[in-house]
């Protein structure tokens, strides 16, 4: 008989590609993870992982088991949801991980809404970028991730996750008031090819949006200054340190005295924001009201 707990460990090893990283994500010791993998191999009668200098990879047998693992764990999530609904599930804690602007734009309004509509649900919020929050959902560290689509992100049809679209917003060009394009109604990105750029660090989903937009305009941005804080990005632009692309909602309430904000000429780069949960948890009586509140906040 295969233990579901060991299937979860197998998926964590496949996701993180090293026993050490999987152990850290699962709050286990590496030796405990190795022991559970060995036990799983004994239960199945197959070698499931191969260890090498660059980490761990699944064997063909391991890949077969992983494909069933995603379905089994999703079904267990559904079972938990139905059992929670059976016992009413009217009270409990839901943990939501989101990037900072997403917290301000949809998570905080959802928390306020739930306080009156579902007072038994307590929300715990963690600040995390999308590339960090999605693994947190898979590793059961949080229940919901509010994340941004980015290159390398799990696709919408990933068997491990369910995606719930929330909103999409354009990036605007931010240039110093002294910039040659400050008086333009719209800013063609190609005209900024020789400028110094300010933007998020690699790994931040917004970094991918900026770089891809510039590549589509025919150039690689010369990123001279890096910050994941858009207030810092705008402050540097106001100091004439470079130009930037910033999500429109991130500019709300900022001091824009030293910069000019203009829409991008043509097809504007866009960040698409979604909520992600472990597949099968959609109807959990604690999760469902939170997803609905996030969707209502995004639609306002």
PDB file of C-alpha atoms in Angstrom, residues 140-275:
ATOM      1  CA  UNK A 140       1.268  23.477   1.776  1.00  0.00           C
ATOM      2  CA  UNK A 141       2.898  26.452   3.467  1.00  0.00           C
ATOM      3  CA  UNK A 142      -0.032  28.646   2.362  1.00  0.00           C
ATOM      4  CA  UNK A 143      -3.524  27.950   1.049  1.00  0.00           C
ATOM      5  CA  UNK A 144      -3.832  30.590  -1.689  1.00  0.00           C
ATOM      6  CA  UNK A 145      -1.286  32.473  -3.783  1.00  0.00           C
ATOM      7  CA  UNK A 146      -2.080  35.736  -5.550  1.00  0.00           C
ATOM      8  CA  UNK A 147       0.515  35.706  -8.296  1.00  0.00           C
ATOM      9  CA  UNK A 148       1.491  37.150 -11.661  1.00  0.00           C
ATOM     10  CA  UNK A 149       1.967  35.179 -14.861  1.00  0.00           C
ATOM     11  CA  UNK A 150       5.649  34.949 -15.744  1.00  0.00           C
ATOM     12  CA  UNK A 151       7.962  32.924 -17.923  1.00  0.00           C
ATOM     13  CA  UNK A 152       8.540  29.583 -16.283  1.00  0.00           C
ATOM     14  CA  UNK A 153       5.414  29.767 -14.114  1.00  0.00           C
ATOM     15  CA  UNK A 154       3.215  26.654 -13.881  1.00  0.00           C
ATOM     16  CA  UNK A 155       0.691  26.924 -16.761  1.00  0.00           C
ATOM     17  CA  UNK A 156      -3.047  27.304 -16.239  1.00  0.00           C
ATOM     18  CA  UNK A 157      -3.574  23.590 -16.978  1.00  0.00           C
ATOM     19  CA  UNK A 158      -0.939  22.429 -14.480  1.00  0.00           C
ATOM     20  CA  UNK A 159      -2.410  19.294 -12.825  1.00  0.00           C
ATOM     21  CA  UNK A 160      -1.201  20.417  -9.402  1.00  0.00           C
ATOM     22  CA  UNK A 161      -2.923  23.810  -9.310  1.00  0.00           C
ATOM     23  CA  UNK A 162      -6.190  25.545 -10.120  1.00  0.00           C
ATOM     24  CA  UNK A 163      -5.885  29.100 -11.509  1.00  0.00           C
ATOM     25  CA  UNK A 164      -8.579  31.713 -10.886  1.00  0.00           C
ATOM     26  CA  UNK A 165      -8.054  34.862 -13.024  1.00  0.00           C
ATOM     27  CA  UNK A 166      -8.367  38.100 -11.023  1.00  0.00           C
ATOM     28  CA  UNK A 167      -7.329  41.086 -13.145  1.00  0.00           C
ATOM     29  CA  UNK A 168      -4.939  42.369 -15.784  1.00  0.00           C
ATOM     30  CA  UNK A 169      -3.271  45.761 -15.803  1.00  0.00           C
ATOM     31  CA  UNK A 170      -0.898  47.599 -18.160  1.00  0.00           C
ATOM     32  CA  UNK A 171       2.581  48.839 -17.403  1.00  0.00           C
ATOM     33  CA  UNK A 172       3.145  52.561 -17.961  1.00  0.00           C
ATOM     34  CA  UNK A 173       6.398  54.222 -18.971  1.00  0.00           C
ATOM     35  CA  UNK A 174       7.976  56.328 -16.218  1.00  0.00           C
ATOM     36  CA  UNK A 175      10.585  58.857 -17.389  1.00  0.00           C
ATOM     37  CA  UNK A 176      12.248  61.855 -15.702  1.00  0.00           C
ATOM     38  CA  UNK A 177      10.546  65.227 -16.257  1.00  0.00           C
ATOM     39  CA  UNK A 178      13.687  66.288 -18.155  1.00  0.00           C
ATOM     40  CA  UNK A 179      13.529  63.310 -20.538  1.00  0.00           C
ATOM     41  CA  UNK A 180      13.303  63.985 -24.269  1.00  0.00           C
ATOM     42  CA  UNK A 181       9.978  62.082 -24.434  1.00  0.00           C
ATOM     43  CA  UNK A 182       8.416  63.767 -21.405  1.00  0.00           C
ATOM     44  CA  UNK A 183       6.004  65.741 -23.618  1.00  0.00           C
ATOM     45  CA  UNK A 184       4.909  62.749 -25.717  1.00  0.00           C
ATOM     46  CA  UNK A 185       1.321  61.530 -25.383  1.00  0.00           C
ATOM     47  CA  UNK A 186       2.532  57.937 -25.600  1.00  0.00           C
ATOM     48  CA  UNK A 187       6.023  56.459 -25.319  1.00  0.00           C
ATOM     49  CA  UNK A 188       7.317  54.071 -28.014  1.00  0.00           C
ATOM     50  CA  UNK A 189       9.491  51.538 -26.197  1.00  0.00           C
ATOM     51  CA  UNK A 190      11.925  51.346 -29.108  1.00  0.00           C
ATOM     52  CA  UNK A 191      12.793  55.002 -28.443  1.00  0.00           C
ATOM     53  CA  UNK A 192      14.135  53.989 -25.018  1.00  0.00           C
ATOM     54  CA  UNK A 193      16.607  51.423 -26.335  1.00  0.00           C
ATOM     55  CA  UNK A 194      19.676  53.534 -25.494  1.00  0.00           C
ATOM     56  CA  UNK A 195      18.478  54.726 -22.088  1.00  0.00           C
ATOM     57  CA  UNK A 196      19.581  53.386 -18.732  1.00  0.00           C
ATOM     58  CA  UNK A 197      16.801  51.326 -17.146  1.00  0.00           C
ATOM     59  CA  UNK A 198      15.543  50.800 -13.611  1.00  0.00           C
ATOM     60  CA  UNK A 199      13.644  47.633 -12.815  1.00  0.00           C
ATOM     61  CA  UNK A 200      12.982  44.639 -10.573  1.00  0.00           C
ATOM     62  CA  UNK A 201      15.570  41.944  -9.959  1.00  0.00           C
ATOM     63  CA  UNK A 202      15.649  38.801 -12.128  1.00  0.00           C
ATOM     64  CA  UNK A 203      13.254  36.297 -10.597  1.00  0.00           C
ATOM     65  CA  UNK A 204      10.620  38.921  -9.934  1.00  0.00           C
ATOM     66  CA  UNK A 205       7.737  38.251 -12.379  1.00  0.00           C
ATOM     67  CA  UNK A 206       7.641  41.958 -13.292  1.00  0.00           C
ATOM     68  CA  UNK A 207      11.263  41.705 -14.426  1.00  0.00           C
ATOM     69  CA  UNK A 208      10.141  39.174 -17.027  1.00  0.00           C
ATOM     70  CA  UNK A 209       7.328  41.466 -18.230  1.00  0.00           C
ATOM     71  CA  UNK A 210       9.729  44.404 -18.660  1.00  0.00           C
ATOM     72  CA  UNK A 211      12.432  42.400 -20.432  1.00  0.00           C
ATOM     73  CA  UNK A 212       9.948  40.664 -22.738  1.00  0.00           C
ATOM     74  CA  UNK A 213       8.313  43.987 -23.680  1.00  0.00           C
ATOM     75  CA  UNK A 214      11.694  45.470 -24.563  1.00  0.00           C
ATOM     76  CA  UNK A 215      12.691  42.361 -26.518  1.00  0.00           C
ATOM     77  CA  UNK A 216       9.445  42.628 -28.496  1.00  0.00           C
ATOM     78  CA  UNK A 217      10.405  46.250 -29.235  1.00  0.00           C
ATOM     79  CA  UNK A 218      13.734  45.048 -30.619  1.00  0.00           C
ATOM     80  CA  UNK A 219      16.248  45.615 -27.835  1.00  0.00           C
ATOM     81  CA  UNK A 220      17.596  44.306 -24.535  1.00  0.00           C
ATOM     82  CA  UNK A 221      17.120  46.854 -21.730  1.00  0.00           C
ATOM     83  CA  UNK A 222      20.323  48.095 -20.074  1.00  0.00           C
ATOM     84  CA  UNK A 223      19.282  47.607 -16.442  1.00  0.00           C
ATOM     85  CA  UNK A 224      21.642  49.763 -14.400  1.00  0.00           C
ATOM     86  CA  UNK A 225      19.558  49.967 -11.207  1.00  0.00           C
ATOM     87  CA  UNK A 226      17.535  47.202  -9.573  1.00  0.00           C
ATOM     88  CA  UNK A 227      14.829  47.245  -6.914  1.00  0.00           C
ATOM     89  CA  UNK A 228      11.706  45.191  -6.270  1.00  0.00           C
ATOM     90  CA  UNK A 229      10.151  48.251  -4.571  1.00  0.00           C
ATOM     91  CA  UNK A 230       8.399  50.386  -7.186  1.00  0.00           C
ATOM     92  CA  UNK A 231       8.598  53.438  -4.943  1.00  0.00           C
ATOM     93  CA  UNK A 232      12.373  53.122  -5.131  1.00  0.00           C
ATOM     94  CA  UNK A 233      12.158  52.653  -8.913  1.00  0.00           C
ATOM     95  CA  UNK A 234      10.137  55.879  -9.290  1.00  0.00           C
ATOM     96  CA  UNK A 235      12.448  57.750  -6.911  1.00  0.00           C
ATOM     97  CA  UNK A 236      15.453  56.770  -9.026  1.00  0.00           C
ATOM     98  CA  UNK A 237      13.658  57.851 -12.192  1.00  0.00           C
ATOM     99  CA  UNK A 238      12.883  61.221 -10.579  1.00  0.00           C
ATOM    100  CA  UNK A 239      16.625  61.533  -9.872  1.00  0.00           C
ATOM    101  CA  UNK A 240      17.240  61.179 -13.634  1.00  0.00           C
ATOM    102  CA  UNK A 241      18.896  57.775 -13.105  1.00  0.00           C
ATOM    103  CA  UNK A 242      16.971  56.083 -15.895  1.00  0.00           C
ATOM    104  CA  UNK A 243      13.590  55.049 -17.259  1.00  0.00           C
ATOM    105  CA  UNK A 244      11.223  52.318 -16.146  1.00  0.00           C
ATOM    106  CA  UNK A 245       8.043  50.384 -16.786  1.00  0.00           C
ATOM    107  CA  UNK A 246       5.771  50.221 -13.738  1.00  0.00           C
ATOM    108  CA  UNK A 247       2.387  48.510 -13.261  1.00  0.00           C
ATOM    109  CA  UNK A 248      -0.331  51.143 -13.253  1.00  0.00           C
ATOM    110  CA  UNK A 249      -1.773  50.168  -9.866  1.00  0.00           C
ATOM    111  CA  UNK A 250       1.680  50.386  -8.244  1.00  0.00           C
ATOM    112  CA  UNK A 251       1.781  54.111  -9.089  1.00  0.00           C
ATOM    113  CA  UNK A 252      -1.290  54.934  -7.043  1.00  0.00           C
ATOM    114  CA  UNK A 253      -0.569  57.282  -4.163  1.00  0.00           C
ATOM    115  CA  UNK A 254       3.078  57.786  -5.117  1.00  0.00           C
ATOM    116  CA  UNK A 255       4.947  61.067  -5.226  1.00  0.00           C
ATOM    117  CA  UNK A 256       5.345  61.572  -8.986  1.00  0.00           C
ATOM    118  CA  UNK A 257       6.678  65.126  -8.852  1.00  0.00           C
ATOM    119  CA  UNK A 258       9.971  64.314 -10.567  1.00  0.00           C
ATOM    120  CA  UNK A 259       8.670  61.997 -13.263  1.00  0.00           C
ATOM    121  CA  UNK A 260       6.217  61.822 -16.130  1.00  0.00           C
ATOM    122  CA  UNK A 261       3.963  58.778 -16.485  1.00  0.00           C
ATOM    123  CA  UNK A 262       2.815  57.943 -20.002  1.00  0.00           C
ATOM    124  CA  UNK A 263       1.068  54.940 -21.608  1.00  0.00           C
ATOM    125  CA  UNK A 264       3.164  52.791 -23.889  1.00  0.00           C
ATOM    126  CA  UNK A 265       2.600  53.288 -27.608  1.00  0.00           C
ATOM    127  CA  UNK A 266       1.044  50.226 -29.238  1.00  0.00           C
ATOM    128  CA  UNK A 267       0.365  47.028 -27.306  1.00  0.00           C
ATOM    129  CA  UNK A 268       1.173  47.796 -23.674  1.00  0.00           C
ATOM    130  CA  UNK A 269       3.023  45.210 -21.600  1.00  0.00           C
ATOM    131  CA  UNK A 270       0.546  43.686 -19.174  1.00  0.00           C
ATOM    132  CA  UNK A 271       0.709  41.719 -15.980  1.00  0.00           C
ATOM    133  CA  UNK A 272      -2.039  39.165 -15.485  1.00  0.00           C
ATOM    134  CA  UNK A 273      -2.861  38.413 -11.881  1.00  0.00           C
ATOM    135  CA  UNK A 274      -4.502  35.221 -10.695  1.00  0.00           C
ATOM    136  CA  UNK A 275      -5.194  33.271  -7.532  1.00  0.00           C
TER     137      UNK A 275
END
